[in-house]
mmCIF file of C-alpha atoms in Angstrom:
data_model
loop_
_atom_site.group_PDB
_atom_site.id
_atom_site.type_symbol
_atom_site.label_atom_id
_atom_site.label_comp_id
_atom_site.label_asym_id
_atom_site.label_seq_id
_atom_site.Cartn_x
_atom_site.Cartn_y
_atom_site.Cartn_z
ATOM 1 C CA MET A 18 -92.024 22.699 -3.006
ATOM 2 C CA GLU A 19 -93.569 19.241 -3.234
ATOM 3 C CA ILE A 20 -92.322 16.867 -0.540
ATOM 4 C CA GLY A 21 -93.116 13.153 -0.469
ATOM 5 C CA PHE A 22 -92.958 11.264 2.832
ATOM 6 C CA TYR A 23 -92.258 7.523 2.478
ATOM 7 C CA ALA A 24 -92.839 5.777 5.799
ATOM 8 C CA GLY A 25 -91.988 2.223 6.770
ATOM 9 C CA SER A 26 -90.033 0.042 9.142
ATOM 10 C CA PHE A 27 -87.410 -0.672 6.443
ATOM 11 C CA ASP A 28 -86.229 -3.601 8.534
ATOM 12 C CA PRO A 29 -84.363 -4.203 6.241
ATOM 13 C CA PHE A 30 -84.491 -1.718 3.338
ATOM 14 C CA THR A 31 -84.915 -3.737 0.121
ATOM 15 C CA LYS A 32 -84.406 -3.061 -3.565
ATOM 16 C CA GLY A 33 -88.195 -2.830 -3.761
ATOM 17 C CA HIS A 34 -88.077 0.060 -1.299
ATOM 18 C CA LEU A 35 -85.255 1.598 -3.322
ATOM 19 C CA HIS A 36 -87.379 1.367 -6.479
ATOM 20 C CA VAL A 37 -90.188 3.307 -4.784
ATOM 21 C CA VAL A 38 -87.709 5.905 -3.496
ATOM 22 C CA ALA A 39 -86.087 6.367 -6.919
ATOM 23 C CA LYS A 40 -89.471 6.861 -8.611
ATOM 24 C CA SER A 41 -90.542 9.245 -5.843
ATOM 25 C CA ALA A 42 -87.342 11.256 -6.276
ATOM 26 C CA GLN A 43 -88.381 11.860 -9.890
ATOM 27 C CA LEU A 44 -91.864 13.028 -8.877
ATOM 28 C CA PHE A 45 -91.097 15.252 -5.893
ATOM 29 C CA ASP A 46 -88.691 18.086 -5.178
ATOM 30 C CA LYS A 47 -87.744 16.303 -1.974
ATOM 31 C CA VAL A 48 -88.415 12.842 -0.545
ATOM 32 C CA ILE A 49 -88.155 11.940 3.110
ATOM 33 C CA ILE A 50 -87.749 8.285 4.047
ATOM 34 C CA GLY A 51 -89.238 7.917 7.508
ATOM 35 C CA ILE A 52 -88.089 4.919 9.516
ATOM 36 C CA GLY A 53 -90.995 4.290 11.842
ATOM 37 C CA VAL A 54 -90.232 2.845 15.245
ATOM 38 C CA HIS A 55 -93.224 1.127 16.844
ATOM 39 C CA PRO A 56 -92.849 0.685 20.622
ATOM 40 C CA ASP A 57 -94.580 -2.721 20.582
ATOM 41 C CA LYS A 58 -92.565 -4.212 17.709
ATOM 42 C CA LYS A 59 -89.033 -5.502 18.052
ATOM 43 C CA ARG A 60 -86.761 -4.387 15.234
ATOM 44 C CA ARG A 61 -84.350 -6.835 13.604
ATOM 45 C CA PHE A 62 -81.814 -4.060 12.981
ATOM 46 C CA ASP A 63 -81.045 -0.913 14.941
ATOM 47 C CA LYS A 64 -82.814 2.064 13.348
ATOM 48 C CA ASP A 65 -79.683 4.210 13.424
ATOM 49 C CA VAL A 66 -77.587 1.520 11.732
ATOM 50 C CA MET A 67 -80.299 1.069 9.074
ATOM 51 C CA LYS A 68 -80.568 4.858 8.614
ATOM 52 C CA GLU A 69 -76.829 5.079 7.979
ATOM 53 C CA ALA A 70 -76.912 2.185 5.519
ATOM 54 C CA ILE A 71 -79.879 3.698 3.632
ATOM 55 C CA GLU A 72 -78.013 7.002 3.400
ATOM 56 C CA LYS A 73 -75.075 5.139 1.826
ATOM 57 C CA VAL A 74 -77.464 3.559 -0.691
ATOM 58 C CA LEU A 75 -78.882 6.991 -1.546
ATOM 59 C CA THR A 76 -75.379 8.391 -2.093
ATOM 60 C CA GLN A 77 -74.449 5.394 -4.260
ATOM 61 C CA GLU A 78 -77.608 5.894 -6.341
ATOM 62 C CA ASN A 79 -77.138 9.704 -6.593
ATOM 63 C CA LEU A 80 -80.520 10.336 -4.990
ATOM 64 C CA ASN A 81 -79.543 13.776 -3.714
ATOM 65 C CA ASN A 82 -83.078 14.991 -3.017
ATOM 66 C CA VAL A 83 -83.811 12.190 -0.535
ATOM 67 C CA THR A 84 -83.189 12.312 3.222
ATOM 68 C CA VAL A 85 -83.751 9.765 5.988
ATOM 69 C CA ILE A 86 -85.250 10.349 9.431
ATOM 70 C CA SER A 87 -86.583 8.130 12.190
ATOM 71 C CA TYR A 88 -89.683 8.796 14.273
ATOM 72 C CA ASP A 89 -91.815 7.120 16.925
ATOM 73 C CA ASN A 90 -95.183 8.832 16.502
ATOM 74 C CA LEU A 91 -97.851 8.367 13.827
ATOM 75 C CA SER A 92 -96.479 8.424 10.293
ATOM 76 C CA VAL A 93 -98.947 11.109 9.277
ATOM 77 C CA ASP A 94 -97.840 13.306 12.210
ATOM 78 C CA ALA A 95 -94.175 12.818 11.295
ATOM 79 C CA ALA A 96 -95.029 13.758 7.700
ATOM 80 C CA ILE A 97 -96.724 16.976 8.830
ATOM 81 C CA GLU A 98 -93.833 17.831 11.185
ATOM 82 C CA ASN A 99 -91.489 17.494 8.191
ATOM 83 C CA LYS A 100 -93.713 19.641 5.955
ATOM 84 C CA ALA A 101 -94.610 16.830 3.558
ATOM 85 C CA THR A 102 -97.199 17.600 0.902
ATOM 86 C CA PHE A 103 -97.881 13.944 -0.015
ATOM 87 C CA LEU A 104 -97.565 10.532 1.564
ATOM 88 C CA VAL A 105 -95.833 7.890 -0.574
ATOM 89 C CA ARG A 106 -96.635 4.194 -0.411
ATOM 90 C CA GLY A 107 -95.300 1.259 -2.375
ATOM 91 C CA ILE A 108 -97.789 -1.227 -3.789
ATOM 92 C CA ARG A 109 -96.807 -4.839 -4.523
ATOM 93 C CA ASN A 110 -100.194 -6.382 -5.248
ATOM 94 C CA GLY A 111 -103.953 -6.083 -4.817
ATOM 95 C CA MET A 112 -103.807 -7.047 -1.146
ATOM 96 C CA ASP A 113 -101.387 -4.173 -0.525
ATOM 97 C CA TYR A 114 -103.754 -1.817 -2.335
ATOM 98 C CA GLU A 115 -106.716 -2.729 -0.126
ATOM 99 C CA TYR A 116 -104.683 -2.227 3.055
ATOM 100 C CA GLU A 117 -103.038 0.979 1.833
ATOM 101 C CA GLU A 118 -106.326 2.468 0.638
ATOM 102 C CA ASN A 119 -107.792 2.055 4.131
ATOM 103 C CA MET A 120 -104.739 3.732 5.667
ATOM 104 C CA ALA A 121 -104.817 6.509 3.058
ATOM 105 C CA SER A 122 -108.424 7.323 3.946
ATOM 106 C CA ILE A 123 -107.608 7.615 7.639
ATOM 107 C CA ASN A 124 -104.438 9.616 6.978
ATOM 108 C CA GLU A 125 -106.263 12.023 4.690
ATOM 109 C CA GLU A 126 -108.986 12.493 7.289
ATOM 110 C CA LEU A 127 -106.363 13.217 9.978
ATOM 111 C CA SER A 128 -104.090 15.451 7.945
ATOM 112 C CA GLY A 129 -105.528 16.409 4.591
ATOM 113 C CA LEU A 130 -102.502 14.776 2.938
ATOM 114 C CA ASP A 131 -103.164 12.680 -0.135
ATOM 115 C CA THR A 132 -101.333 9.398 -0.744
ATOM 116 C CA VAL A 133 -99.423 8.591 -3.929
ATOM 117 C CA TYR A 134 -99.001 4.896 -4.725
ATOM 118 C CA ILE A 135 -95.946 3.677 -6.586
ATOM 119 C CA ARG A 136 -95.873 0.181 -8.007
ATOM 120 C CA ALA A 137 -92.971 -1.980 -6.949
ATOM 121 C CA GLY A 138 -92.761 -3.206 -10.558
ATOM 122 C CA ASN A 139 -90.766 -6.389 -11.088
ATOM 123 C CA LEU A 140 -89.721 -6.224 -7.419
ATOM 124 C CA GLY A 141 -93.295 -6.641 -6.209
ATOM 125 C CA ASN A 142 -92.736 -10.206 -5.109
ATOM 126 C CA ILE A 143 -90.327 -9.320 -2.297
ATOM 127 C CA SER A 144 -90.878 -8.272 1.285
ATOM 128 C CA SER A 145 -88.493 -7.646 4.152
ATOM 129 C CA SER A 146 -89.848 -10.732 5.938
ATOM 130 C CA MET A 147 -89.321 -12.944 2.898
ATOM 131 C CA VAL A 148 -85.763 -11.652 2.463
ATOM 132 C CA MET A 149 -84.984 -12.366 6.122
ATOM 133 C CA ASP A 150 -86.382 -15.896 5.798
ATOM 134 C CA LEU A 151 -84.154 -16.523 2.776
ATOM 135 C CA LEU A 152 -81.157 -15.097 4.618
ATOM 136 C CA ARG A 153 -81.804 -17.270 7.698
ATOM 137 C CA ASN A 154 -81.829 -20.288 5.419
ATOM 138 C CA GLY A 155 -78.511 -19.470 3.790
ATOM 139 C CA LYS A 156 -79.872 -18.259 0.442
ATOM 140 C CA ASP A 157 -78.329 -15.512 -1.681
ATOM 141 C CA VAL A 158 -80.299 -12.276 -1.191
ATOM 142 C CA SER A 159 -78.149 -9.991 -3.347
ATOM 143 C CA LYS A 160 -80.974 -9.814 -5.894
ATOM 144 C CA TYR A 161 -83.243 -8.300 -3.232
ATOM 145 C CA LEU A 162 -81.019 -6.082 -1.078
ATOM 146 C CA PRO A 163 -78.617 -3.255 -1.933
ATOM 147 C CA LYS A 164 -74.985 -4.120 -1.116
ATOM 148 C CA GLU A 165 -74.864 -1.531 1.684
ATOM 149 C CA ILE A 166 -77.783 -3.289 3.370
ATOM 150 C CA ILE A 167 -76.339 -6.782 2.869
ATOM 151 C CA ASP A 168 -73.237 -5.557 4.706
ATOM 152 C CA ILE A 169 -75.284 -5.019 7.889
ATOM 153 C CA VAL A 170 -77.729 -7.943 7.743
ATOM 154 C CA LYS A 171 -75.135 -10.695 7.532
#
């Protein structure tokens, strides 16, 4: 069984993230979304609340082979603990590729797991930070966030 592990803060989970998950669900038997919790970074939204909202999105989208976990260790260690066979990363642009390629090299050295990149497609111009900035300034973010996520960020 091929299992993809898609790690991120997902703070919040955007339609760009959803695009990567949906494509991953077509490629792998199972996909695990890993909400990483970094002890030195303050989250905007509680990880458990975000996990629940992402699970609602997955149900709405009929992504039945995708599960959500949270973890506080290295992403590659969480992937191994969950028996992942590949790491999944979303790519928005060339700058993302450079950063992700460096991480992929380290992760492969640590674990032997290869990384699969999935293009964000026409959603490549969005980031969680940009969405939050728009939201703080009273702009409509429904183009960028699933409804279930909008319900918790407002």
